[in-house]
C-alpha cells in the first residue's frame, strides 16, 4: 500500500554579510528527523515497513573535518563555530567573486561541460574561497560534499558521490569522457590553486570512483 504524507519544518538560515548565505547540516538533519517522525506518526506507519529513503537538496557546499567527521564552520573571518554548526555555503551565496574569475581565466577544457564558464553559484569557487580565507591548518582538515551527498553520508556513513552533483557543480568529468582518467582533473586543480585536494586520489572531494569511494548515477 502506498501512503503519501507531507510534512515540513523550517531550516535555519544565516546571512553574516550581504551576499553571504549559510546553513547547517546539523540543523537540516534535525529537520529531516522531525519530518520523518511526524509523517510516520500522523499516518500510523510502521517504521519496519520502510525499505529506503532518498534525499534531495540544493546544490550547496557542505564542509566537514576529514579526521573527526564534524561540521567545519564556513563563517569568516575567524571560522569559529558559534554552536550552530554553520558548515553549508548555499548555492546563492556570492562571496567567491575573485575565485570565480580566477577559475574561468584558465579556460580549461572541463569548463565546456558547465556551459563554458563556472558560475559563482557552483561549488568549486566556494572551495577556493575557503582555501584563500581559512587558516591553512583548518582548510587542510576539510573535506567537501554537495549537500545532497552530505545528507547521504550522514545517513549511511559512506563516502559515495552522485554524478549529478559532481559533474554539474564540481567540475567532475566522468572517466572515459574526453580523455578523463580519474574523473577529477588534476591539472585544473593545480592551475586554480587547489592542488592539495588532488592528494590521496582526491579523497577530500570524494575520491576516485572505485578506488577511494563509489560514484552513483542520480
CSV table of C-alpha atoms in Angstrom, one decimal:
chain,number,residue,atom,x,y,z
A,1,UNK,CA,0.0,0.0,0.0
A,2,UNK,CA,1.3,3.4,-1.0
A,3,UNK,CA,0.8,6.2,1.6
A,4,UNK,CA,1.5,9.8,0.9
A,5,UNK,CA,2.5,12.0,3.8
A,6,UNK,CA,3.8,15.6,3.6
A,7,UNK,CA,5.3,17.5,6.5
A,8,UNK,CA,7.6,20.5,6.7
A,9,UNK,CA,10.0,22.0,9.2
A,10,UNK,CA,11.8,25.4,8.8
A,11,UNK,CA,15.5,25.2,8.2
A,12,UNK,CA,17.8,27.8,9.7
A,13,UNK,CA,19.4,30.4,7.5
A,14,UNK,CA,22.3,32.8,8.4
A,15,UNK,CA,23.4,35.9,6.5
A,16,UNK,CA,26.6,37.2,8.1
A,17,UNK,CA,27.2,39.7,5.3
A,18,UNK,CA,25.4,40.9,2.2
A,19,UNK,CA,25.5,38.2,-0.4
A,20,UNK,CA,26.6,35.5,2.2
A,21,UNK,CA,24.1,32.7,2.9
A,22,UNK,CA,24.8,29.8,5.3
A,23,UNK,CA,23.0,26.8,6.7
A,24,UNK,CA,23.9,23.9,8.9
A,25,UNK,CA,23.8,20.2,8.2
A,26,UNK,CA,23.2,19.6,11.9
A,27,UNK,CA,20.0,21.7,11.7
A,28,UNK,CA,19.0,20.3,8.3
A,29,UNK,CA,19.3,16.7,9.7
A,30,UNK,CA,17.3,17.7,12.7
A,31,UNK,CA,14.5,18.9,10.4
A,32,UNK,CA,14.6,15.7,8.4
A,33,UNK,CA,14.3,13.6,11.5
A,34,UNK,CA,11.4,15.7,12.8
A,35,UNK,CA,9.5,15.5,9.5
A,36,UNK,CA,10.1,11.7,9.1
A,37,UNK,CA,8.9,11.0,12.7
A,38,UNK,CA,5.9,13.3,12.2
A,39,UNK,CA,4.9,11.7,8.9
A,40,UNK,CA,5.1,8.2,10.4
A,41,UNK,CA,3.1,9.3,13.5
A,42,UNK,CA,0.4,11.2,11.6
A,43,UNK,CA,-0.3,8.2,9.3
A,44,UNK,CA,0.3,5.4,11.7
A,45,UNK,CA,3.1,4.0,9.5
A,46,UNK,CA,5.1,1.1,10.9
A,47,UNK,CA,8.8,2.1,10.6
A,48,UNK,CA,9.5,-1.6,9.9
A,49,UNK,CA,7.8,-1.3,6.6
A,50,UNK,CA,10.2,1.4,5.3
A,51,UNK,CA,12.6,0.0,2.7
A,52,UNK,CA,14.5,3.0,1.7
A,53,UNK,CA,15.0,6.8,2.0
A,54,UNK,CA,16.1,9.3,-0.6
A,55,UNK,CA,17.5,12.9,-0.2
A,56,UNK,CA,17.1,15.9,-2.4
A,57,UNK,CA,18.8,19.2,-1.6
A,58,UNK,CA,20.0,22.5,-3.1
A,59,UNK,CA,23.4,22.4,-4.8
A,60,UNK,CA,25.2,23.9,-1.9
A,61,UNK,CA,28.6,23.2,-0.4
A,62,UNK,CA,28.9,21.2,2.8
A,63,UNK,CA,32.1,21.1,4.8
A,64,UNK,CA,33.3,18.5,7.3
A,65,UNK,CA,36.6,17.6,9.0
A,66,UNK,CA,38.1,14.6,7.5
A,67,UNK,CA,39.6,13.5,10.7
A,68,UNK,CA,36.6,13.8,13.0
A,69,UNK,CA,33.7,14.0,10.6
A,70,UNK,CA,32.4,17.0,12.5
A,71,UNK,CA,31.0,20.1,10.7
A,72,UNK,CA,33.5,22.8,9.9
A,73,UNK,CA,32.3,26.4,10.2
A,74,UNK,CA,32.4,28.4,7.0
A,75,UNK,CA,31.9,31.8,8.6
A,76,UNK,CA,34.9,34.1,8.2
A,77,UNK,CA,37.0,35.8,9.2
A,78,UNK,CA,37.6,33.6,12.3
A,79,UNK,CA,35.7,30.4,11.2
A,80,UNK,CA,34.8,29.8,14.9
A,81,UNK,CA,31.7,27.6,15.5
A,82,UNK,CA,29.1,29.6,17.3
A,83,UNK,CA,27.3,26.4,18.3
A,84,UNK,CA,25.1,26.3,15.2
A,85,UNK,CA,27.5,24.2,13.1
A,86,UNK,CA,27.2,26.6,10.1
A,87,UNK,CA,29.0,24.4,7.6
A,88,UNK,CA,27.0,24.9,4.5
A,89,UNK,CA,27.6,27.7,1.9
A,90,UNK,CA,24.4,28.0,-0.1
A,91,UNK,CA,24.3,27.9,-3.9
A,92,UNK,CA,23.0,31.6,-3.9
A,93,UNK,CA,26.0,32.8,-1.8
A,94,UNK,CA,28.1,35.1,-4.0
A,95,UNK,CA,31.2,35.6,-1.9
A,96,UNK,CA,33.7,34.0,-4.3
A,97,UNK,CA,33.8,36.7,-6.9
A,98,UNK,CA,37.6,36.8,-7.3
A,99,UNK,CA,37.8,33.0,-7.1
A,100,UNK,CA,35.3,32.5,-9.9
A,101,UNK,CA,37.2,34.9,-12.1
A,102,UNK,CA,40.4,33.0,-11.4
A,103,UNK,CA,38.8,29.7,-12.3
A,104,UNK,CA,37.3,31.0,-15.6
A,105,UNK,CA,40.6,32.7,-16.6
A,106,UNK,CA,42.1,29.2,-17.0
A,107,UNK,CA,39.8,28.4,-20.0
A,108,UNK,CA,40.3,24.8,-19.0
A,109,UNK,CA,38.7,22.2,-21.2
A,110,UNK,CA,36.4,21.0,-18.5
A,111,UNK,CA,34.6,24.3,-18.4
A,112,UNK,CA,32.9,23.5,-21.6
A,113,UNK,CA,30.9,20.9,-19.7
A,114,UNK,CA,29.5,23.6,-17.4
A,115,UNK,CA,28.4,26.0,-20.1
A,116,UNK,CA,31.8,27.4,-20.9
A,117,UNK,CA,32.2,29.2,-17.6
A,118,UNK,CA,31.9,28.1,-14.0
A,119,UNK,CA,29.2,30.0,-12.2
A,120,UNK,CA,29.8,31.8,-8.9
A,121,UNK,CA,26.9,29.6,-7.7
A,122,UNK,CA,28.8,26.4,-8.3
A,123,UNK,CA,30.9,24.8,-5.5
A,124,UNK,CA,34.5,24.9,-6.6
A,125,UNK,CA,34.6,28.7,-6.4
A,126,UNK,CA,33.4,28.4,-2.8
A,127,UNK,CA,36.0,25.8,-2.0
A,128,UNK,CA,38.7,28.1,-3.4
A,129,UNK,CA,37.3,31.0,-1.3
A,130,UNK,CA,37.7,28.9,1.8
A,131,UNK,CA,41.2,28.0,0.8
A,132,UNK,CA,42.0,31.7,0.4
A,133,UNK,CA,40.5,32.8,3.7
A,134,UNK,CA,40.6,29.9,6.2
A,135,UNK,CA,43.7,29.3,8.3
A,136,UNK,CA,45.8,26.8,6.4
A,137,UNK,CA,45.7,24.2,9.1
A,138,UNK,CA,41.9,24.3,9.2
A,139,UNK,CA,41.5,24.1,5.4
A,140,UNK,CA,43.8,21.1,5.4
A,141,UNK,CA,41.3,19.3,7.6
A,142,UNK,CA,38.3,19.9,5.4
A,143,UNK,CA,36.5,17.5,3.1
A,144,UNK,CA,33.8,18.7,0.8
A,145,UNK,CA,30.3,17.5,-0.3
A,146,UNK,CA,27.4,18.6,-2.3
A,147,UNK,CA,24.6,19.0,0.2
A,148,UNK,CA,22.6,16.0,-1.1
A,149,UNK,CA,25.7,13.8,-0.9
A,150,UNK,CA,26.4,15.1,2.6
A,151,UNK,CA,22.9,14.0,3.8
A,152,UNK,CA,23.6,10.6,2.3
A,153,UNK,CA,26.9,10.5,4.2
A,154,UNK,CA,25.2,11.4,7.5
A,155,UNK,CA,22.5,8.7,6.9
A,156,UNK,CA,24.9,5.9,5.9
A,157,UNK,CA,28.5,6.9,6.9
A,158,UNK,CA,29.7,6.1,3.4
A,159,UNK,CA,31.6,8.4,1.0
A,160,UNK,CA,29.5,7.9,-2.2
A,161,UNK,CA,29.1,10.8,-4.5
A,162,UNK,CA,26.5,11.3,-7.2
A,163,UNK,CA,27.4,12.2,-10.8
A,164,UNK,CA,24.7,14.8,-10.9
A,165,UNK,CA,26.3,16.8,-8.0
A,166,UNK,CA,29.9,16.4,-9.0
A,167,UNK,CA,29.5,16.9,-12.8
A,168,UNK,CA,27.2,19.8,-12.6
A,169,UNK,CA,28.7,21.7,-9.6
A,170,UNK,CA,32.2,20.5,-9.0
A,171,UNK,CA,33.9,20.1,-12.4
A,172,UNK,CA,33.9,16.3,-12.5
A,173,UNK,CA,34.3,14.7,-15.9
A,174,UNK,CA,33.3,11.0,-15.9
A,175,UNK,CA,36.0,8.5,-16.7
A,176,UNK,CA,36.3,7.9,-20.5
A,177,UNK,CA,34.7,11.2,-21.4
A,178,UNK,CA,37.0,13.5,-23.4
A,179,UNK,CA,40.1,11.5,-22.2
A,180,UNK,CA,39.2,11.8,-18.5
A,181,UNK,CA,41.2,9.2,-16.5
A,182,UNK,CA,40.2,9.8,-12.9
A,183,UNK,CA,37.1,12.0,-13.3
A,184,UNK,CA,38.7,14.8,-11.3
A,185,UNK,CA,41.1,16.9,-13.4
A,186,UNK,CA,44.5,17.2,-11.7
A,187,UNK,CA,45.8,20.0,-14.0
A,188,UNK,CA,42.7,22.0,-13.4
A,189,UNK,CA,43.0,21.8,-9.6
A,190,UNK,CA,46.7,22.7,-9.8
A,191,UNK,CA,46.0,25.7,-12.0
A,192,UNK,CA,43.4,27.3,-9.8
A,193,UNK,CA,45.3,26.8,-6.6
A,194,UNK,CA,43.7,23.7,-5.2
A,195,UNK,CA,46.4,21.2,-5.9
A,196,UNK,CA,46.4,19.9,-2.4
A,197,UNK,CA,43.0,18.4,-3.0
A,198,UNK,CA,44.5,16.0,-5.6
A,199,UNK,CA,46.4,14.1,-2.9
A,200,UNK,CA,45.3,10.6,-2.0
A,201,UNK,CA,43.3,10.3,-5.2
A,202,UNK,CA,41.1,13.3,-4.4
A,203,UNK,CA,40.0,11.8,-1.2
A,204,UNK,CA,38.8,15.1,0.3
A,205,UNK,CA,36.5,15.6,-2.7
A,206,UNK,CA,35.1,12.1,-2.6
A,207,UNK,CA,37.9,10.2,-4.2
A,208,UNK,CA,38.3,8.4,-7.5
A,209,UNK,CA,35.4,6.1,-8.3
A,210,UNK,CA,36.2,2.5,-7.3
A,211,UNK,CA,39.5,3.5,-5.6
A,212,UNK,CA,38.5,5.7,-2.7
A,213,UNK,CA,34.7,5.8,-3.0
A,214,UNK,CA,31.8,4.9,-5.2
A,215,UNK,CA,30.1,7.3,-7.6
A,216,UNK,CA,26.4,6.7,-8.4
A,217,UNK,CA,24.0,7.8,-11.1
A,218,UNK,CA,21.4,10.1,-9.8
